[in-house]
Amino acid sequence: MTRVLNYINGQFQPALSGATIENIDPATGRVYGSLPQSNERDIEQAYDAAIQAFGSWRETTLEQRSAILYRIADLIEENLEELAQAESRDSGKPLLLAKTVDIPRASSNFRFFAHALTQFSSEAHESVGKNSINFTLRHPIGVVGCISPWNLPLYLFTWKIAPALAAGNTVVAKPSELTPVTAFLLAGLCQKAGLPAGVLNIVNGTGPSAGQAIVAHPKIKAISFTGGTATGAKIAGVAAPMFKKLSLELGGKNPNIIFSDCDYDRMLETTLKSSFANQGQICLCGSRIFVERPIYEKFKIDFVRRVSELRVGPPSEEVDLGAVISKDHKQKILGYIALAQKEGGNILTGGQETKLEQHPEGYYLQPTVIEVKDHLCRVNQEEIFGPVVTLMPFDNEEEVIEMANSVTYGLSASLWTSNLDRSMRFGQRLESGIVWVNTWLNRDLRTPFGGVKSSGVGREGGFEALRFFTEPKNICISYTP
Ligand code: NDP
């Protein structure tokens, strides 16, 4: 049994109330561990530790701070195997994915911000002719809250924590109650790396209990949240009237637009990944596929054949898709597949649970492709967040731009074409924070990351993150020439 504990002021401890939550292995549907069910008392204790630690952490030299973050990155790399095993078991994702994507990226997050903090400069503006000069300092905010989801557990947890710490803040952070283990292991690595007690505090528990207590804490001055749009709205409702700084990375329903002049083989390989990587549970997955009419039938045949060959099975084995995160989530996805049929959608492949003999209670689903007739139907408008994509033909640019932009979300979009002018036109007109042309999930950590419309507020990544986690202060000095 894996017993996760809170990490507060450099100490591992249970929730103050002693309450726990069961942790379930999605691959088997069985309980395999527990975690603390924390509440506002635990958050208060974590806040006290964080504010105590803030005074000296903000004063550490950039070199010292950077060295500790580099050391954490190294330790993540050195412990890749253990972390990947834990991530795969906790979330149901294929072990290979955890080894090649999730854990390496967690290390890169620390490495990137360890370096970025030494390159982040303040600004000066000389008011020429007015004998004045302005310095804009960027000070850490204080104690900040970081809340992350279950789909890319350590990857997204570290994506918030690393810039928050790099900027000189101290942190109270909560991983998803469904995937707490790698954050727990990270706490041990941070301790080993010499991160002073209280600088990072990790508190476990459900969203409405531990998460809500972070958001509502009057002295936690900024909240960086990644998760669903409905939760984001709740968080904004609590935090906005308290005038907290807010970064919200929310849901998506991303279009994947395929023109007949694309590099077909490359597009097909990438589209398999962008549709079903991590069982389709990546906010950037392209869940609405639009294909230009001349290659529609060919694409449909090739894609459906390749999808039906994808292997679904225990995440510890060589599979393309592991288990989805929970029983409830599996039911939600199946509900959308049933809805698709009611809406007149045609299931081209998949559509069912996969029952594994060795793990009949695990949460496995077949990768599913649904041909839809109307881009405004609910399965084409609402985030399913599972191994389900829709397929529709289109005839011209105007039509597909209108269909792509018809959702309330606007996180990312992919475009497949060899026409440079077209890629610029789409880049300008697609309503999303990220547009990929002839690629997918291709991230340079210096670039801004985030969505428009219901996909979020604010940007993460590079200096955007360091700006979020600092407060600018302008000092204007008038001098006598
Ligand atoms: P949720 O919104 O359910 O949860 C996200 C986090 O918020 C979890 O830690 C959760 O805790 C916590 N939480 C829940 N309720 C509250 C509350 N009232 N106050 C404070 N915290 C709360 O999202 P999921 O975990 O289900 O993640 C999937 C969603 O995340 C999808 O919509 C996906 O699109 C989105 N996402 C967005 C990304 C982006 O960058 N834009 C990237 C990845 C995912 P607990 O789980 O313990 O209840």
PDB file of N, CA and C in Angstrom, residues 254-312:
ATOM      1  N   ASN A 254     -10.230  20.872 -29.172  1.00  0.00           N
ATOM      2  CA  ASN A 254      -9.342  21.426 -30.195  1.00  0.00           C
ATOM      3  C   ASN A 254      -9.583  20.849 -31.587  1.00  0.00           C
ATOM      4  N   PRO A 255      -9.584  21.709 -32.597  1.00  0.00           N
ATOM      5  CA  PRO A 255      -9.746  21.230 -33.966  1.00  0.00           C
ATOM      6  C   PRO A 255      -8.427  20.730 -34.554  1.00  0.00           C
ATOM      7  N   ASN A 256      -8.533  19.704 -35.389  1.00  0.00           N
ATOM      8  CA  ASN A 256      -7.392  19.199 -36.152  1.00  0.00           C
ATOM      9  C   ASN A 256      -7.843  19.279 -37.615  1.00  0.00           C
ATOM     10  N   ILE A 257      -7.284  20.253 -38.348  1.00  0.00           N
ATOM     11  CA  ILE A 257      -7.796  20.583 -39.687  1.00  0.00           C
ATOM     12  C   ILE A 257      -6.828  20.047 -40.738  1.00  0.00           C
ATOM     13  N   ILE A 258      -7.337  19.201 -41.626  1.00  0.00           N
ATOM     14  CA  ILE A 258      -6.448  18.493 -42.549  1.00  0.00           C
ATOM     15  C   ILE A 258      -6.795  18.842 -43.994  1.00  0.00           C
ATOM     16  N   PHE A 259      -5.839  19.456 -44.690  1.00  0.00           N
ATOM     17  CA  PHE A 259      -6.043  19.786 -46.113  1.00  0.00           C
ATOM     18  C   PHE A 259      -5.401  18.716 -46.982  1.00  0.00           C
ATOM     19  N   SER A 260      -5.919  18.583 -48.213  1.00  0.00           N
ATOM     20  CA  SER A 260      -5.434  17.504 -49.085  1.00  0.00           C
ATOM     21  C   SER A 260      -4.003  17.747 -49.574  1.00  0.00           C
ATOM     22  N   ASP A 261      -3.478  18.974 -49.406  1.00  0.00           N
ATOM     23  CA  ASP A 261      -2.095  19.218 -49.839  1.00  0.00           C
ATOM     24  C   ASP A 261      -1.072  18.938 -48.728  1.00  0.00           C
ATOM     25  N   CYS A 262      -1.493  18.252 -47.668  1.00  0.00           N
ATOM     26  CA  CYS A 262      -0.548  18.016 -46.559  1.00  0.00           C
ATOM     27  C   CYS A 262       0.362  16.830 -46.858  1.00  0.00           C
ATOM     28  N   ASP A 263       1.400  16.686 -46.029  1.00  0.00           N
ATOM     29  CA  ASP A 263       2.239  15.487 -46.067  1.00  0.00           C
ATOM     30  C   ASP A 263       1.414  14.391 -45.387  1.00  0.00           C
ATOM     31  N   TYR A 264       0.782  13.550 -46.175  1.00  0.00           N
ATOM     32  CA  TYR A 264      -0.270  12.658 -45.687  1.00  0.00           C
ATOM     33  C   TYR A 264       0.242  11.675 -44.614  1.00  0.00           C
ATOM     34  N   ASP A 265       1.381  11.050 -44.887  1.00  0.00           N
ATOM     35  CA  ASP A 265       1.857  10.023 -43.941  1.00  0.00           C
ATOM     36  C   ASP A 265       2.207  10.628 -42.583  1.00  0.00           C
ATOM     37  N   ARG A 266       2.880  11.775 -42.654  1.00  0.00           N
ATOM     38  CA  ARG A 266       3.252  12.440 -41.398  1.00  0.00           C
ATOM     39  C   ARG A 266       1.994  12.864 -40.628  1.00  0.00           C
ATOM     40  N   MET A 267       1.033  13.386 -41.385  1.00  0.00           N
ATOM     41  CA  MET A 267      -0.221  13.819 -40.761  1.00  0.00           C
ATOM     42  C   MET A 267      -0.920  12.631 -40.096  1.00  0.00           C
ATOM     43  N   LEU A 268      -0.958  11.480 -40.794  1.00  0.00           N
ATOM     44  CA  LEU A 268      -1.685  10.323 -40.249  1.00  0.00           C
ATOM     45  C   LEU A 268      -1.036   9.830 -38.949  1.00  0.00           C
ATOM     46  N   GLU A 269       0.291   9.719 -38.960  1.00  0.00           N
ATOM     47  CA  GLU A 269       1.005   9.271 -37.745  1.00  0.00           C
ATOM     48  C   GLU A 269       0.726  10.230 -36.590  1.00  0.00           C
ATOM     49  N   THR A 270       0.856  11.522 -36.867  1.00  0.00           N
ATOM     50  CA  THR A 270       0.694  12.505 -35.786  1.00  0.00           C
ATOM     51  C   THR A 270      -0.754  12.558 -35.319  1.00  0.00           C
ATOM     52  N   THR A 271      -1.686  12.397 -36.250  1.00  0.00           N
ATOM     53  CA  THR A 271      -3.101  12.470 -35.867  1.00  0.00           C
ATOM     54  C   THR A 271      -3.485  11.306 -34.949  1.00  0.00           C
ATOM     55  N   LEU A 272      -2.854  10.156 -35.143  1.00  0.00           N
ATOM     56  CA  LEU A 272      -3.108   9.045 -34.205  1.00  0.00           C
ATOM     57  C   LEU A 272      -2.707   9.459 -32.793  1.00  0.00           C
ATOM     58  N   LYS A 273      -1.545  10.114 -32.702  1.00  0.00           N
ATOM     59  CA  LYS A 273      -1.059  10.547 -31.373  1.00  0.00           C
ATOM     60  C   LYS A 273      -1.925  11.680 -30.821  1.00  0.00           C
ATOM     61  N   SER A 274      -2.198  12.670 -31.671  1.00  0.00           N
ATOM     62  CA  SER A 274      -2.925  13.836 -31.151  1.00  0.00           C
ATOM     63  C   SER A 274      -4.359  13.472 -30.767  1.00  0.00           C
ATOM     64  N   SER A 275      -4.842  12.345 -31.276  1.00  0.00           N
ATOM     65  CA  SER A 275      -6.197  11.909 -30.919  1.00  0.00           C
ATOM     66  C   SER A 275      -6.203  11.073 -29.645  1.00  0.00           C
ATOM     67  N   PHE A 276      -5.196  10.183 -29.492  1.00  0.00           N
ATOM     68  CA  PHE A 276      -5.321   9.149 -28.457  1.00  0.00           C
ATOM     69  C   PHE A 276      -4.188   9.080 -27.442  1.00  0.00           C
ATOM     70  N   ALA A 277      -3.185   9.945 -27.545  1.00  0.00           N
ATOM     71  CA  ALA A 277      -2.115   9.910 -26.541  1.00  0.00           C
ATOM     72  C   ALA A 277      -2.733  10.089 -25.159  1.00  0.00           C
ATOM     73  N   ASN A 278      -2.218   9.340 -24.204  1.00  0.00           N
ATOM     74  CA  ASN A 278      -2.724   9.418 -22.823  1.00  0.00           C
ATOM     75  C   ASN A 278      -4.240   9.161 -22.759  1.00  0.00           C
ATOM     76  N   GLN A 279      -4.701   8.235 -23.635  1.00  0.00           N
ATOM     77  CA  GLN A 279      -6.133   7.893 -23.711  1.00  0.00           C
ATOM     78  C   GLN A 279      -6.982   9.125 -24.060  1.00  0.00           C
ATOM     79  N   GLY A 280      -6.388  10.051 -24.802  1.00  0.00           N
ATOM     80  CA  GLY A 280      -7.126  11.263 -25.190  1.00  0.00           C
ATOM     81  C   GLY A 280      -7.289  12.249 -24.049  1.00  0.00           C
ATOM     82  N   GLN A 281      -6.607  12.003 -22.945  1.00  0.00           N
ATOM     83  CA  GLN A 281      -6.773  12.865 -21.766  1.00  0.00           C
ATOM     84  C   GLN A 281      -5.647  13.888 -21.680  1.00  0.00           C
ATOM     85  N   ILE A 282      -5.428  14.602 -22.776  1.00  0.00           N
ATOM     86  CA  ILE A 282      -4.500  15.743 -22.753  1.00  0.00           C
ATOM     87  C   ILE A 282      -5.318  16.936 -23.228  1.00  0.00           C
ATOM     88  N   CYS A 283      -5.193  18.045 -22.504  1.00  0.00           N
ATOM     89  CA  CYS A 283      -6.011  19.209 -22.858  1.00  0.00           C
ATOM     90  C   CYS A 283      -5.742  19.653 -24.297  1.00  0.00           C
ATOM     91  N   LEU A 284      -4.599  19.249 -24.869  1.00  0.00           N
ATOM     92  CA  LEU A 284      -4.212  19.681 -26.214  1.00  0.00           C
ATOM     93  C   LEU A 284      -4.584  18.676 -27.295  1.00  0.00           C
ATOM     94  N   CYS A 285      -5.185  17.554 -26.925  1.00  0.00           N
ATOM     95  CA  CYS A 285      -5.559  16.557 -27.931  1.00  0.00           C
ATOM     96  C   CYS A 285      -6.502  17.195 -28.962  1.00  0.00           C
ATOM     97  N   GLY A 286      -6.351  16.778 -30.210  1.00  0.00           N
ATOM     98  CA  GLY A 286      -7.229  17.291 -31.269  1.00  0.00           C
ATOM     99  C   GLY A 286      -8.447  16.386 -31.351  1.00  0.00           C
ATOM    100  N   SER A 287      -9.524  16.793 -30.703  1.00  0.00           N
ATOM    101  CA  SER A 287     -10.669  15.887 -30.594  1.00  0.00           C
ATOM    102  C   SER A 287     -11.701  16.089 -31.706  1.00  0.00           C
ATOM    103  N   ARG A 288     -11.547  17.157 -32.500  1.00  0.00           N
ATOM    104  CA  ARG A 288     -12.460  17.359 -33.647  1.00  0.00           C
ATOM    105  C   ARG A 288     -11.611  17.357 -34.914  1.00  0.00           C
ATOM    106  N   ILE A 289     -11.774  16.314 -35.716  1.00  0.00           N
ATOM    107  CA  ILE A 289     -10.966  16.224 -36.934  1.00  0.00           C
ATOM    108  C   ILE A 289     -11.814  16.660 -38.130  1.00  0.00           C
ATOM    109  N   PHE A 290     -11.311  17.642 -38.860  1.00  0.00           N
ATOM    110  CA  PHE A 290     -11.989  18.124 -40.070  1.00  0.00           C
ATOM    111  C   PHE A 290     -11.072  17.821 -41.260  1.00  0.00           C
ATOM    112  N   VAL A 291     -11.605  17.117 -42.257  1.00  0.00           N
ATOM    113  CA  VAL A 291     -10.765  16.689 -43.383  1.00  0.00           C
ATOM    114  C   VAL A 291     -11.342  17.229 -44.695  1.00  0.00           C
ATOM    115  N   GLU A 292     -10.458  17.766 -45.526  1.00  0.00           N
ATOM    116  CA  GLU A 292     -10.915  18.333 -46.801  1.00  0.00           C
ATOM    117  C   GLU A 292     -11.513  17.216 -47.664  1.00  0.00           C
ATOM    118  N   ARG A 293     -12.623  17.532 -48.316  1.00  0.00           N
ATOM    119  CA  ARG A 293     -13.428  16.501 -48.999  1.00  0.00           C
ATOM    120  C   ARG A 293     -12.628  15.587 -49.936  1.00  0.00           C
ATOM    121  N   PRO A 294     -11.704  16.091 -50.779  1.00  0.00           N
ATOM    122  CA  PRO A 294     -11.041  15.185 -51.736  1.00  0.00           C
ATOM    123  C   PRO A 294     -10.303  14.011 -51.071  1.00  0.00           C
ATOM    124  N   ILE A 295      -9.838  14.175 -49.825  1.00  0.00           N
ATOM    125  CA  ILE A 295      -9.140  13.038 -49.184  1.00  0.00           C
ATOM    126  C   ILE A 295      -9.944  12.456 -48.018  1.00  0.00           C
ATOM    127  N   TYR A 296     -11.189  12.877 -47.902  1.00  0.00           N
ATOM    128  CA  TYR A 296     -11.979  12.456 -46.731  1.00  0.00           C
ATOM    129  C   TYR A 296     -12.138  10.936 -46.670  1.00  0.00           C
ATOM    130  N   GLU A 297     -12.585  10.334 -47.779  1.00  0.00           N
ATOM    131  CA  GLU A 297     -12.852   8.880 -47.739  1.00  0.00           C
ATOM    132  C   GLU A 297     -11.568   8.101 -47.507  1.00  0.00           C
ATOM    133  N   LYS A 298     -10.494   8.533 -48.164  1.00  0.00           N
ATOM    134  CA  LYS A 298      -9.206   7.842 -47.974  1.00  0.00           C
ATOM    135  C   LYS A 298      -8.766   7.950 -46.510  1.00  0.00           C
ATOM    136  N   PHE A 299      -8.838   9.162 -45.979  1.00  0.00           N
ATOM    137  CA  PHE A 299      -8.422   9.357 -44.587  1.00  0.00           C
ATOM    138  C   PHE A 299      -9.266   8.484 -43.655  1.00  0.00           C
ATOM    139  N   LYS A 300     -10.562   8.486 -43.907  1.00  0.00           N
ATOM    140  CA  LYS A 300     -11.472   7.725 -43.034  1.00  0.00           C
ATOM    141  C   LYS A 300     -11.053   6.253 -42.987  1.00  0.00           C
ATOM    142  N   ILE A 301     -10.781   5.673 -44.145  1.00  0.00           N
ATOM    143  CA  ILE A 301     -10.409   4.250 -44.208  1.00  0.00           C
ATOM    144  C   ILE A 301      -9.072   4.027 -43.503  1.00  0.00           C
ATOM    145  N   ASP A 302      -8.083   4.843 -43.840  1.00  0.00           N
ATOM    146  CA  ASP A 302      -6.734   4.649 -43.263  1.00  0.00           C
ATOM    147  C   ASP A 302      -6.737   4.875 -41.754  1.00  0.00           C
ATOM    148  N   PHE A 303      -7.400   5.944 -41.350  1.00  0.00           N
ATOM    149  CA  PHE A 303      -7.385   6.306 -39.922  1.00  0.00           C
ATOM    150  C   PHE A 303      -8.107   5.241 -39.099  1.00  0.00           C
ATOM    151  N   VAL A 304      -9.272   4.841 -39.561  1.00  0.00           N
ATOM    152  CA  VAL A 304     -10.055   3.851 -38.814  1.00  0.00           C
ATOM    153  C   VAL A 304      -9.275   2.527 -38.716  1.00  0.00           C
ATOM    154  N   ARG A 305      -8.601   2.156 -39.797  1.00  0.00           N
ATOM    155  CA  ARG A 305      -7.800   0.913 -39.748  1.00  0.00           C
ATOM    156  C   ARG A 305      -6.699   1.046 -38.703  1.00  0.00           C
ATOM    157  N   ARG A 306      -5.983   2.172 -38.736  1.00  0.00           N
ATOM    158  CA  ARG A 306      -4.875   2.347 -37.786  1.00  0.00           C
ATOM    159  C   ARG A 306      -5.395   2.429 -36.340  1.00  0.00           C
ATOM    160  N   VAL A 307      -6.522   3.087 -36.152  1.00  0.00           N
ATOM    161  CA  VAL A 307      -7.059   3.211 -34.790  1.00  0.00           C
ATOM    162  C   VAL A 307      -7.475   1.835 -34.276  1.00  0.00           C
ATOM    163  N   SER A 308      -8.072   1.034 -35.144  1.00  0.00           N
ATOM    164  CA  SER A 308      -8.539  -0.286 -34.687  1.00  0.00           C
ATOM    165  C   SER A 308      -7.366  -1.216 -34.360  1.00  0.00           C
ATOM    166  N   GLU A 309      -6.168  -0.858 -34.839  1.00  0.00           N
ATOM    167  CA  GLU A 309      -4.984  -1.675 -34.514  1.00  0.00           C
ATOM    168  C   GLU A 309      -4.300  -1.235 -33.201  1.00  0.00           C
ATOM    169  N   LEU A 310      -4.729  -0.109 -32.640  1.00  0.00           N
ATOM    170  CA  LEU A 310      -4.077   0.363 -31.408  1.00  0.00           C
ATOM    171  C   LEU A 310      -4.332  -0.638 -30.280  1.00  0.00           C
ATOM    172  N   ARG A 311      -3.286  -0.857 -29.480  1.00  0.00           N
ATOM    173  CA  ARG A 311      -3.400  -1.858 -28.414  1.00  0.00           C
ATOM    174  C   ARG A 311      -3.844  -1.187 -27.110  1.00  0.00           C
ATOM    175  N   VAL A 312      -4.913  -1.707 -26.526  1.00  0.00           N
ATOM    176  CA  VAL A 312      -5.395  -1.212 -25.228  1.00  0.00           C
ATOM    177  C   VAL A 312      -5.058  -2.275 -24.199  1.00  0.00           C
TER     178      VAL A 312
END
